[in-house]
XYZ file of C-alpha atoms in Angstrom:
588
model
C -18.186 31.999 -13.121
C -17.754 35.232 -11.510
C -18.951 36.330 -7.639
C -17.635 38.449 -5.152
C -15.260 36.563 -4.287
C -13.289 36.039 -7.477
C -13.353 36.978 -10.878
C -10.906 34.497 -12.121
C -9.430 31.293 -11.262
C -6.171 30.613 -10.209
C -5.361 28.400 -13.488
C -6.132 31.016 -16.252
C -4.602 34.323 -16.259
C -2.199 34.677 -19.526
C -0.280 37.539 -20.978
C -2.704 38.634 -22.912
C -4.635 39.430 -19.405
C -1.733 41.774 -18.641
C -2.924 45.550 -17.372
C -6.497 43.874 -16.068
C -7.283 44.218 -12.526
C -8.512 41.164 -10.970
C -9.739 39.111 -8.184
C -8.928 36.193 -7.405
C -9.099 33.557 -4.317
C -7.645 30.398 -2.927
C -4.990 28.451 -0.795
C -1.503 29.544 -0.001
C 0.935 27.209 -1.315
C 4.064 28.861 -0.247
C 5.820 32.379 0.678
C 9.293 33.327 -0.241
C 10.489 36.729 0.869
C 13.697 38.491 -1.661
C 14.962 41.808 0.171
C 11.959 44.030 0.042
C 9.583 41.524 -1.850
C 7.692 38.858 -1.047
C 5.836 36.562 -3.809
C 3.359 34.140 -3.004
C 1.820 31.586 -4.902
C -1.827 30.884 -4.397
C -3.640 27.859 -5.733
C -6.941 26.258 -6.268
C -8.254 23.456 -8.101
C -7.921 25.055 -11.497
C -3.647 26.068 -10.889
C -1.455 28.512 -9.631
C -0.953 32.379 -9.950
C 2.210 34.056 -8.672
C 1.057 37.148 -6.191
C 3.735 39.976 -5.605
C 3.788 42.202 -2.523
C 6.585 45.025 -2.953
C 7.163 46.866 0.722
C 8.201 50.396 -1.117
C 4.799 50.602 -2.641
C 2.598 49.463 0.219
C 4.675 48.383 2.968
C 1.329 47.427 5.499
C 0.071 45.419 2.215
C 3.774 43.328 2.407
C 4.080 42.994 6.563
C 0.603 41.677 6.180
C 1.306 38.995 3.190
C 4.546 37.950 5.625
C 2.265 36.881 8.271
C 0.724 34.204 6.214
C 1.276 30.652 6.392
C 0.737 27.408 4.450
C -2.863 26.546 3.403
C -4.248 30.137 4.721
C -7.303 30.614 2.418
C -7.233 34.044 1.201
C -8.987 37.059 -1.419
C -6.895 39.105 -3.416
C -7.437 42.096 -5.961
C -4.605 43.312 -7.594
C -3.525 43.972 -11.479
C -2.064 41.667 -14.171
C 1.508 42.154 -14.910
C 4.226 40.436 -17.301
C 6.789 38.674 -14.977
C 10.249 39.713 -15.529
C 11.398 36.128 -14.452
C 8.829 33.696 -16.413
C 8.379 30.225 -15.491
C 7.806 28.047 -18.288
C 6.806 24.907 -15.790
C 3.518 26.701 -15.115
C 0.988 27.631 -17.412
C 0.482 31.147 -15.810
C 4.176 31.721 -16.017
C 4.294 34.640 -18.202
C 2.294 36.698 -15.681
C 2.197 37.420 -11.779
C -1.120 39.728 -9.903
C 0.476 43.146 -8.482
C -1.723 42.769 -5.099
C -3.256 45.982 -4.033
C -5.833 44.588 -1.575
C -5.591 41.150 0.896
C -8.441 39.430 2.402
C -7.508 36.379 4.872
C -10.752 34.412 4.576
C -9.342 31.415 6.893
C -6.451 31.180 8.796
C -5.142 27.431 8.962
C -2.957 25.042 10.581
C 0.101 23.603 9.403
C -0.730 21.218 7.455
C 0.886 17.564 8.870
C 2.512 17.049 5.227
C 3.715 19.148 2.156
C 0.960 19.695 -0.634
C 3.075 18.955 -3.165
C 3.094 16.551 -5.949
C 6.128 15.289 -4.201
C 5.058 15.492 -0.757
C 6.750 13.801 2.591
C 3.929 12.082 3.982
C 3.144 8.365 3.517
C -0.027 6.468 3.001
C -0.945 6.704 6.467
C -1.033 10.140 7.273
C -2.471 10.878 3.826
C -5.499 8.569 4.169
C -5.927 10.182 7.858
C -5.906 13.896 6.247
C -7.676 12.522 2.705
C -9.260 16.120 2.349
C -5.633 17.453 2.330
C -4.479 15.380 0.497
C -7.039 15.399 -2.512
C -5.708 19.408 -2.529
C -2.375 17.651 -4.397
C -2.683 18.260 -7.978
C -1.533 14.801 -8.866
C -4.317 13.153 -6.750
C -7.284 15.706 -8.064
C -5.953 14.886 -11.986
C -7.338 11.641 -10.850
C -10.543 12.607 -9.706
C -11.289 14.786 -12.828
C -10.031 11.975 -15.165
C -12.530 9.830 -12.817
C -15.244 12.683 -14.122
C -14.313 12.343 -17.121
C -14.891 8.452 -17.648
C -18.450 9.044 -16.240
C -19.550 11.160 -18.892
C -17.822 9.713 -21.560
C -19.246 6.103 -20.598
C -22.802 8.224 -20.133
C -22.798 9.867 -23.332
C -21.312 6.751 -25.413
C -24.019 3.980 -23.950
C -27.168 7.031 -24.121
C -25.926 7.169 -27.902
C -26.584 3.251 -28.105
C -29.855 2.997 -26.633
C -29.029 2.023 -23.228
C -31.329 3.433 -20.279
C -29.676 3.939 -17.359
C -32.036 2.734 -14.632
C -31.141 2.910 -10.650
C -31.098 -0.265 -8.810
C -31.409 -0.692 -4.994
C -28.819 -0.816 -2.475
C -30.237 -2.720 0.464
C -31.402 -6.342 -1.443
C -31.633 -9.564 -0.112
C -28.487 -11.841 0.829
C -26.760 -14.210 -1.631
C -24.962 -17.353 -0.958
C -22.604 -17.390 -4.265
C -19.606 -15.928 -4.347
C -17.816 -12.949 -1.889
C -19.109 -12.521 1.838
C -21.852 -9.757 1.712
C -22.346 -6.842 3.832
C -25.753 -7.088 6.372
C -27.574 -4.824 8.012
C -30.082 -5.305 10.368
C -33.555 -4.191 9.598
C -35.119 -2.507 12.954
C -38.767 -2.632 11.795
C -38.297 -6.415 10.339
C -36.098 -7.871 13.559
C -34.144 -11.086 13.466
C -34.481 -10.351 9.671
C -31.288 -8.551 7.304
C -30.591 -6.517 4.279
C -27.515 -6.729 2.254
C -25.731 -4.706 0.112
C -25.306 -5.609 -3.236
C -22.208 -7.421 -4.713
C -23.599 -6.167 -8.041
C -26.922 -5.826 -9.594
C -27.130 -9.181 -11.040
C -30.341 -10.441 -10.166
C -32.044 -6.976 -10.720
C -30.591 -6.420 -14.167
C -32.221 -9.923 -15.220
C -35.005 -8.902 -13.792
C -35.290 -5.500 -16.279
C -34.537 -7.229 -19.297
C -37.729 -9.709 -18.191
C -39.200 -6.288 -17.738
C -38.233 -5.391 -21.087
C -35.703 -2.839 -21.103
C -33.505 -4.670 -23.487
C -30.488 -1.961 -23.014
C -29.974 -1.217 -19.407
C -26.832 0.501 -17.488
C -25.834 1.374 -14.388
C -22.743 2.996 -12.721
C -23.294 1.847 -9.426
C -21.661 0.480 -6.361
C -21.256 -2.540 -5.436
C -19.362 -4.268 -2.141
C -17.682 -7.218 -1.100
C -16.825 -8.684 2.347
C -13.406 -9.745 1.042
C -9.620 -9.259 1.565
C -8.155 -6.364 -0.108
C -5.379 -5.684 -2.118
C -4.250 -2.930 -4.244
C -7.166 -3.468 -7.175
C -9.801 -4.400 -4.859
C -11.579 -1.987 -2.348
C -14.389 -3.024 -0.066
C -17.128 -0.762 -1.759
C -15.709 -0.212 -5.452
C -17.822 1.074 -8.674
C -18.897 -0.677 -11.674
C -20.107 0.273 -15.045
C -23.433 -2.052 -14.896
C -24.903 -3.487 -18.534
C -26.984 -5.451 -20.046
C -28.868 -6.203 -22.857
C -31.487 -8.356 -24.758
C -31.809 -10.584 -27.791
C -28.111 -10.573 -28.112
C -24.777 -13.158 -28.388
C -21.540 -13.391 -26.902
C -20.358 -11.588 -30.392
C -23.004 -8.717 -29.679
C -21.867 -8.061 -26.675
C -17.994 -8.220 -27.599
C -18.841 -5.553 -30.510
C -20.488 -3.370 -27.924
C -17.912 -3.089 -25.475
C -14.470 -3.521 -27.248
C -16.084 -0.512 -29.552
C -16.732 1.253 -25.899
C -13.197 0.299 -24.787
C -11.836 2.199 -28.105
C -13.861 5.067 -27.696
C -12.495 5.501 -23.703
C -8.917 5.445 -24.873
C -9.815 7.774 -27.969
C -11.246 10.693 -26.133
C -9.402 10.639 -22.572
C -6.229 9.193 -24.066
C -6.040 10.106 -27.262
C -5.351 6.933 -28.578
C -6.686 5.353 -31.746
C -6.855 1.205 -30.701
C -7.356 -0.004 -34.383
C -8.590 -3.754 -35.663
C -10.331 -6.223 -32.862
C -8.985 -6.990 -29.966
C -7.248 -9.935 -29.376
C -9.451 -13.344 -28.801
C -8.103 -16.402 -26.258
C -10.069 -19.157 -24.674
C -9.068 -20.094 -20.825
C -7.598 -23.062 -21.335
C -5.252 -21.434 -23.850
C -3.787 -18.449 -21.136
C -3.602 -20.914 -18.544
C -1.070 -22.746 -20.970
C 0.618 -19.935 -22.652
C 0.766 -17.574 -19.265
C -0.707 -19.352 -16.369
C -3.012 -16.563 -16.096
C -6.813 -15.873 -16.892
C -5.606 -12.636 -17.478
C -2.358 -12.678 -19.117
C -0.310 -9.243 -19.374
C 0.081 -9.334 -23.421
C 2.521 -6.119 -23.304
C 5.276 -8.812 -23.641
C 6.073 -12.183 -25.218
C 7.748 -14.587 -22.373
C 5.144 -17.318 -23.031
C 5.543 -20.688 -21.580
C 7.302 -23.709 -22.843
C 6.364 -26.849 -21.586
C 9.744 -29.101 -21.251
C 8.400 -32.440 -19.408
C 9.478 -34.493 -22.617
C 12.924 -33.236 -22.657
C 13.900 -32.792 -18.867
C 12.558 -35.886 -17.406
C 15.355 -38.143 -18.189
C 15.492 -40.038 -15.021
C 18.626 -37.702 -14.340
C 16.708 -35.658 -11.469
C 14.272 -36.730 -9.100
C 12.867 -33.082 -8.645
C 12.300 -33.101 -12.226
C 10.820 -36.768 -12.657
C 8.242 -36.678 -10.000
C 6.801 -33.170 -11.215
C 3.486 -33.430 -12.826
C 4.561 -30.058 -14.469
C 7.550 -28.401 -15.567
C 7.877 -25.423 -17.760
C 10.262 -22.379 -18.254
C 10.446 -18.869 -19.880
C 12.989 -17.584 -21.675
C 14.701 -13.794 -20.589
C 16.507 -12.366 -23.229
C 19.945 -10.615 -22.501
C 19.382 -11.798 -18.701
C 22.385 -14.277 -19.561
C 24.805 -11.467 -17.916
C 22.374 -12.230 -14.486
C 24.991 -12.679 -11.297
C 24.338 -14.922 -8.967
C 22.614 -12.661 -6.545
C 20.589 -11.691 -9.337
C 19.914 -15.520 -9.647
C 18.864 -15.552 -5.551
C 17.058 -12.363 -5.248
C 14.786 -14.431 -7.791
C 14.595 -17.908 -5.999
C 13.985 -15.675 -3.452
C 10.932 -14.293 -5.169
C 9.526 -17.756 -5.915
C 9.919 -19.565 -2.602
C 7.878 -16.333 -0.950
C 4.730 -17.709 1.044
C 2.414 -15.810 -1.369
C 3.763 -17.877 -4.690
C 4.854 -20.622 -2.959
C 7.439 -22.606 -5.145
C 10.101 -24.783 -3.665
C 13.074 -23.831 -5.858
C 14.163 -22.188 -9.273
C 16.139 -23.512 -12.002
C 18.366 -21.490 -14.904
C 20.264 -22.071 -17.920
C 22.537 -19.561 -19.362
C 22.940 -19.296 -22.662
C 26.455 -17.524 -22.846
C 27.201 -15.251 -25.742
C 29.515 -17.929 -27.421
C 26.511 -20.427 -27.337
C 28.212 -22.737 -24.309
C 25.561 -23.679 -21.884
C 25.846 -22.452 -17.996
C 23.037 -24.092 -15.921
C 22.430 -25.029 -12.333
C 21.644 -28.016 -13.276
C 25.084 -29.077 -14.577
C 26.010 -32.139 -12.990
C 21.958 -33.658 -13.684
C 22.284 -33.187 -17.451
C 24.991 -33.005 -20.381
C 25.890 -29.650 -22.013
C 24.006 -31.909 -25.244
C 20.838 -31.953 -23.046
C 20.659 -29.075 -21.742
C 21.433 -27.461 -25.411
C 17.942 -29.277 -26.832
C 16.737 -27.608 -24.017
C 17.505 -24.119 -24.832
C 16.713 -25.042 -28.806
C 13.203 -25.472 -27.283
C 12.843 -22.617 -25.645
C 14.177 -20.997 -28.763
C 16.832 -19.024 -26.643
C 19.533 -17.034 -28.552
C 23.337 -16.337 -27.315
C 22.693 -13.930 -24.142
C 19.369 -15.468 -22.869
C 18.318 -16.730 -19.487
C 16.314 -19.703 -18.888
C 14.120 -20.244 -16.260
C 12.148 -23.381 -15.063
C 9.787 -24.056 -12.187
C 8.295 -27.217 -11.448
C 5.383 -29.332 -9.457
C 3.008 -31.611 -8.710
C 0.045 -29.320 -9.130
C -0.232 -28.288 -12.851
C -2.005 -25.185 -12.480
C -0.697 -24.584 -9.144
C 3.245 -23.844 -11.039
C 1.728 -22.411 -13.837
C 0.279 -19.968 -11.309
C 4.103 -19.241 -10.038
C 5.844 -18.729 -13.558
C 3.300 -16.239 -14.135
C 4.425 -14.350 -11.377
C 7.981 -15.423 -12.112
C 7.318 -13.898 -15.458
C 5.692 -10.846 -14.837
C 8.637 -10.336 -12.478
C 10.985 -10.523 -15.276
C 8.921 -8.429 -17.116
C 9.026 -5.722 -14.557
C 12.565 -5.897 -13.932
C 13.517 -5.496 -18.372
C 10.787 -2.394 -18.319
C 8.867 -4.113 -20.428
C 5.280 -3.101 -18.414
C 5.460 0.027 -19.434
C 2.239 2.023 -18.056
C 1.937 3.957 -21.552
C 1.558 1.228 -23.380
C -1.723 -0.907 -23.512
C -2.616 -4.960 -24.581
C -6.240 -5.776 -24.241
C -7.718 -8.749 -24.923
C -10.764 -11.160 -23.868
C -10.132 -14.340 -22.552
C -13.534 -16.887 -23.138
C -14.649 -20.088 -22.741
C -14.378 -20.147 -18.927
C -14.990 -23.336 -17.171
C -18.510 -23.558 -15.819
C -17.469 -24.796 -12.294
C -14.867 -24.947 -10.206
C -14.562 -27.139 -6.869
C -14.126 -25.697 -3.606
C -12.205 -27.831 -0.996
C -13.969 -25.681 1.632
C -17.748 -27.008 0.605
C -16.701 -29.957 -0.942
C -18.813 -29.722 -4.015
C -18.648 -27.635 -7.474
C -19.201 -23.488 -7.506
C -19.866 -21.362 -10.045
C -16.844 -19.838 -11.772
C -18.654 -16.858 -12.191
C -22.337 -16.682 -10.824
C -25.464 -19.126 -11.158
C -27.021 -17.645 -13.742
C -24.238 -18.108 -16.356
C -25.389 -19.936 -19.259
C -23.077 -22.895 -20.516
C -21.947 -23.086 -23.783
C -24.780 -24.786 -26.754
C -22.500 -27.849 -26.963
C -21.492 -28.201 -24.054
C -25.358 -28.054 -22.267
C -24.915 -32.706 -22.420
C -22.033 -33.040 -20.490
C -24.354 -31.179 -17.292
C -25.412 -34.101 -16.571
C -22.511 -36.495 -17.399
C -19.559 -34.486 -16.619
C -20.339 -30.897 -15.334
C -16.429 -30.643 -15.036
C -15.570 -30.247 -18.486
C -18.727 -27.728 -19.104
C -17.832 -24.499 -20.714
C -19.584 -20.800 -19.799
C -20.652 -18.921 -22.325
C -18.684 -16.176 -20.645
C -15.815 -13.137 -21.407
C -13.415 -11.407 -19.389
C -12.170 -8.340 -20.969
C -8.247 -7.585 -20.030
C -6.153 -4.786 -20.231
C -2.351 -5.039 -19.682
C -3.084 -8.522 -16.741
C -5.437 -6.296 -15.368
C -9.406 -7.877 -15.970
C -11.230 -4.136 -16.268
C -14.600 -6.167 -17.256
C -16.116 -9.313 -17.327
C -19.803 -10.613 -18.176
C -21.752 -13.520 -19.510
C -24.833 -14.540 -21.420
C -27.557 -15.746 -19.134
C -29.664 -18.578 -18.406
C -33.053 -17.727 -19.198
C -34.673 -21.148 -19.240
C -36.077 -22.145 -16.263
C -35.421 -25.227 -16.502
C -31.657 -25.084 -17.167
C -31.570 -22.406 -14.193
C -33.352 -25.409 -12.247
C -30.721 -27.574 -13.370
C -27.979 -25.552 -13.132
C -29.128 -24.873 -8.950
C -29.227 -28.828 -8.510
C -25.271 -28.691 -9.747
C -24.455 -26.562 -7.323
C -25.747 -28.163 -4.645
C -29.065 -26.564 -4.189
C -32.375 -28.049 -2.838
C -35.368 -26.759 -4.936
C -36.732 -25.158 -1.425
C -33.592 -23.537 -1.135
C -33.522 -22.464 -4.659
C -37.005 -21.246 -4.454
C -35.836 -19.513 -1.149
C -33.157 -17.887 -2.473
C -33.938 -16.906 -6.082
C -37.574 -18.007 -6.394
C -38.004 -14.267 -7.389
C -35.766 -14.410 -10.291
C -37.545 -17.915 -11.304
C -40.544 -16.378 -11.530
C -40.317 -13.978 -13.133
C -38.710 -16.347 -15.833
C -41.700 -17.882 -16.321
C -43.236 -14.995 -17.672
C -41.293 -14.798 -20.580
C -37.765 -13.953 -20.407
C -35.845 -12.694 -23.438
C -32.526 -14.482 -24.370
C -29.924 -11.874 -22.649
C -26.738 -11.400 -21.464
C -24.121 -8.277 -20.127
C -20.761 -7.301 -19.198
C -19.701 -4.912 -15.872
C -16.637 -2.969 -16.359
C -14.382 -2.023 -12.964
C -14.537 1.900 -13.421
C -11.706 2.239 -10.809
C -9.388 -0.443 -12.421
C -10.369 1.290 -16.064
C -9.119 5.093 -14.298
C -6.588 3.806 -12.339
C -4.729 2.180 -15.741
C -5.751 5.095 -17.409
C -4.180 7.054 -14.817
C -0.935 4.816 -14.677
C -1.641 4.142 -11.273
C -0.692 0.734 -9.243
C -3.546 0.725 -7.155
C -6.835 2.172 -7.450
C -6.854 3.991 -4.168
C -6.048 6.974 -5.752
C -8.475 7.287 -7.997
C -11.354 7.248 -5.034
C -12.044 9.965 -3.289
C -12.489 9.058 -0.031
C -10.736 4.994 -0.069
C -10.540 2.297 2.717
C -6.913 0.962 3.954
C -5.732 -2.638 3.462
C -7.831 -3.858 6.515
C -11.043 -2.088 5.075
C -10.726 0.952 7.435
C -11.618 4.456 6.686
C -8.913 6.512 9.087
C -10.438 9.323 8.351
C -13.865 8.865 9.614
C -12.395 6.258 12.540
C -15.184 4.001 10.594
C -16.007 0.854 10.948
C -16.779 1.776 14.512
C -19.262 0.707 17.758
C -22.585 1.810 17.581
C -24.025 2.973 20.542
C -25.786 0.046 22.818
C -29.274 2.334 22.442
C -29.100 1.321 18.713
C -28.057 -2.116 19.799
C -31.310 -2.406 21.730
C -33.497 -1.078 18.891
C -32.090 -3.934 16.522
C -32.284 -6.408 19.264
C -28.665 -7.106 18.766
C -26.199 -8.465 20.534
C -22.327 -8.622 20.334
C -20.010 -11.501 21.016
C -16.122 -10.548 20.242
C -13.970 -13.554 19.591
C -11.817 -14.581 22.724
């Protein structure tokens, strides 16, 4: 779009352009002076044009472009030209502007790091100057690949019937799952919104309402500890639908998946996507969401290590290994660095086990003197290792707990042969989630996912004989161990949902209390239904090749939920304190 204050960007002069006067306008991104020239290249968000100041044709013009710094935000008008020295790195290379007029719109300060792809400052000072640093190239590719998703996820859903539909954000509290975030109502004191963990309630409600094809991309936010995939406000891509199965839904979304990677990646994902109940990952990769770019699946080796050779070994309720091929070479610092990794707080395993198996097929282990080289070789036969391969086994008395810890172990081996490589993607859903899990904390069963999760048909007996064993009718998409998505079909009996609230510990007055809304409104016919919510930063942030999806917000929290930006969360003022009738008592 042209104005007055440029006729082109920065991003799209070519030779072809050459002999056109121009203007154009932007940031300074550096100045380098050569004997009686100085060049400078200007940027906005579109690229980068080479500017040429030449003091024996306008020396004024050139003492004037020397005076300007880093950042300055300037106009220029000046003529195309072909540059003698062509860059091929930039896609303006072929051409610089021969400036004949300069306008220094702002002057600015140094900035407190180098905006550079590249660039010297750390997370810290980045997060603290966020608007300088979204100037980087690198971090705005994110943000327009972030655009991108929107409109490709808009267009794709519109073209399936789905009605987007906004939602609240200030809803009533929830007891299930993450803490929520309150605030304070100051025309309804003593009494508190929250802000929604995700629409779940509300979407139920429209499909009872009758929209049977509803999304929504929407925030949602969580009280919780962060980490590199989880922020404290984060987005989803909010569905649901009506009069539908879990195989509906699967079609629906895997075909959405495709269609993603097809037009931002440009890669064709052909046949279905690979299918894996729970129990099944747990086994194979201790993981509900197992990282299927490489093999290293488990081997369970109980019946061939528990010989009454090694007490470690014989009081383990667990033991299981994974087999590294070519790690057989591994030193023994190697070997350290990962007991090391195991025994840290985080994983939490007491030791680490190996067996070499050497190139001329002898057997190496360090557990030599527990078991004969004729042991130790059946062993290696079951774990199917060749001549060069490592072996190694963790054990324990909490099954799930050390399949937990060779998962990590294994996704550090994985790391450390390059076999996670960012370009490449596995997806998969895992299904047939348990229904409950217990929590030690409340002492009594939760809900794996939420309340309103609808077991699966044969399972629906065992609620009331062993709610344990009860499957959810539930799917968790996953793409390279990273869960992008995850959903369920609902409960849209009232009864069941009245069954399903006395599991989980709820009084009917407390049930009424808390969802008697959503039980309602059941009662006036509510359509079988189900949906799925995809994590739209997770989804950019792999599609990005990112490690954490920071940089794929525009304006993200730290890893204790602070904005150092804005200084926020910070006190309120005690007038507004007074007006809420609120008071505050800090922890001694």
């Amino acid at each position: 779009m042209k104005t007055n204050y440029r006729t082109c960007t920065c991003g799209e002069l070519r030779l072809q352009d050459a002999g056109k006067t121009v203007t154009l306008s932007g940031w300074v991104q550096r100045v380098r002076k050569m004997g009686g020239m100085t060049f400078v290249d200007l940027r906005d968000r579109y690229g980068i044009t080479q500017l040429v100041f030449n003091e024996d044709t306008n020396a004024n013009l050139c003492y004037e472009a020397n005076k300007l710094g880093r950042e300055y935000v300037i106009q220029v008008i000046g003529k195309v030209n072909e540059r003698y020295s062509k860059n091929a790195n930039m896609p303006t290379g072929d051409i610089e502007i021969i400036v004949e007029t300069l306008n220094v719109l702002n002057q600015a300060l140094t900035p407190p790091f180098t905006i550079e792809d590249n660039t010297d400052g750390g997370d810290d000072i980045r997060m603290k100057y966020r608007y300088l640093d979204l100037r980087r190239e690198c971090v705005r590719k994110n943000l327009e690949l972030r655009h991108q998703m929107y409109m490709t996820v808009r267009n794709y859903l519109s073209s399936l019937g789905f009605l987007e539909v906004e939602t609240p954000m200030l809803i009533g509290s929830t007891p299930e799952g993450a803490r929520d975030f309150v605030v304070p109502s100051r025309m309804n004191q003593g009494q508190f919104y929250a802000l929604p963990q995700s629409p779940q309630t509300l979407k139920q409600l429209l499909m009872v309402a009758g929209f049977d094809r509803y999304f929504q991309i929407v925030k949602c936010f969580r009280d919780e500890d962060l980490r590199a995939d989880r922020q404290p406000e984060f987005t989803q891509i909010d569905c649901e639908m009506s009069f539908v199965s879990q195989e509906d839904i699967i079609q629906t979304f895997e075909g959405m998946a495709k269609h993603i990677f097809k037009e931002l990646k440009g890669i064709e994902i052909e046949g279905q996507f690979l299918r894996m109940p729970w129990a099944e990952a747990m086994r194979r990769f201790g993981s509900d969401k197992p990282d299927m770019r490489f093999e290293m699946e488990f081997v369970e080796l109980m019946d061939v290590l528990q010989l009454g050779t090694f007490a470690v070994f014989d009081n383990a309720k667990y033991i299981g290994g994974i087999c590294a091929s070519g790690c057989a070479e591994y030193t023994r610092k190697q070997l350290d660095q990962l007991a090391d990794f195991v025994k840290r707080p985080q994983i939490g395993a007491k030791g680490l086990v190996y067996i070499k198996v050497l190139e001329d097929g002898s057997i190496k282990s360090s557990i030599d003197k527990f078991y004969t080289q004729e042991q130790l070789t059946i062993v290696a036969n079951k774990m199917n290792a060749q001549p060069g391969d490592l072996i190694l086994i963790l054990s324990g008395e909490d099954v799930m707990k050390t399949r937990k810890q060779l998962c990590e172990l294994r996704l550090e081996m994985g790391s450390r042969l390059g076999l996670r490589d960012p370009n490449k993607f596995a997806l998969l859903w895992v299904t047939e989630f348990p229904m409950f899990e217990w929590s030690d904390e409340e002492q009594r069963l939760m809900a794996m996912h939420h309340p309103f999760t609808h077991p699966m048909e044969e399972d629906i007996p065992m609620l009331d004989t062993a709610p344990e064993c009860v499957r959810a009718d539930a799917y968790d998409m996953v793409c390279n161990g990273i869960e992008v998505g995850g959903g369920s079909i609902r409960i849209h009996d009232p009864k069941l949902q009245a069954k399903m609230f006395e599991i989980l510990g709820f009084t009917p007055e407390k049930a009424q209390e808390q969802f008697g809304f959503l039980m309602n409104a059941f009662k006036y016919g509510a359509p079988p239904h189900g949906g799925l919510a995809y994590g739209l930063d997770r989804w950019v942030s792999i599609l990005a090749g990112l490690d954490s999806i920071r940089d794929c917000i525009a304006f993200p929290k730290n890893n204790s939920g602070r904005d150092v930006m804005l200084d926020a969360p910070s006190q309120i003022d005690q007038k507004q304190l007074d007006e809420l009738k609120l008071a505050i008592q800090l922890d001694k």
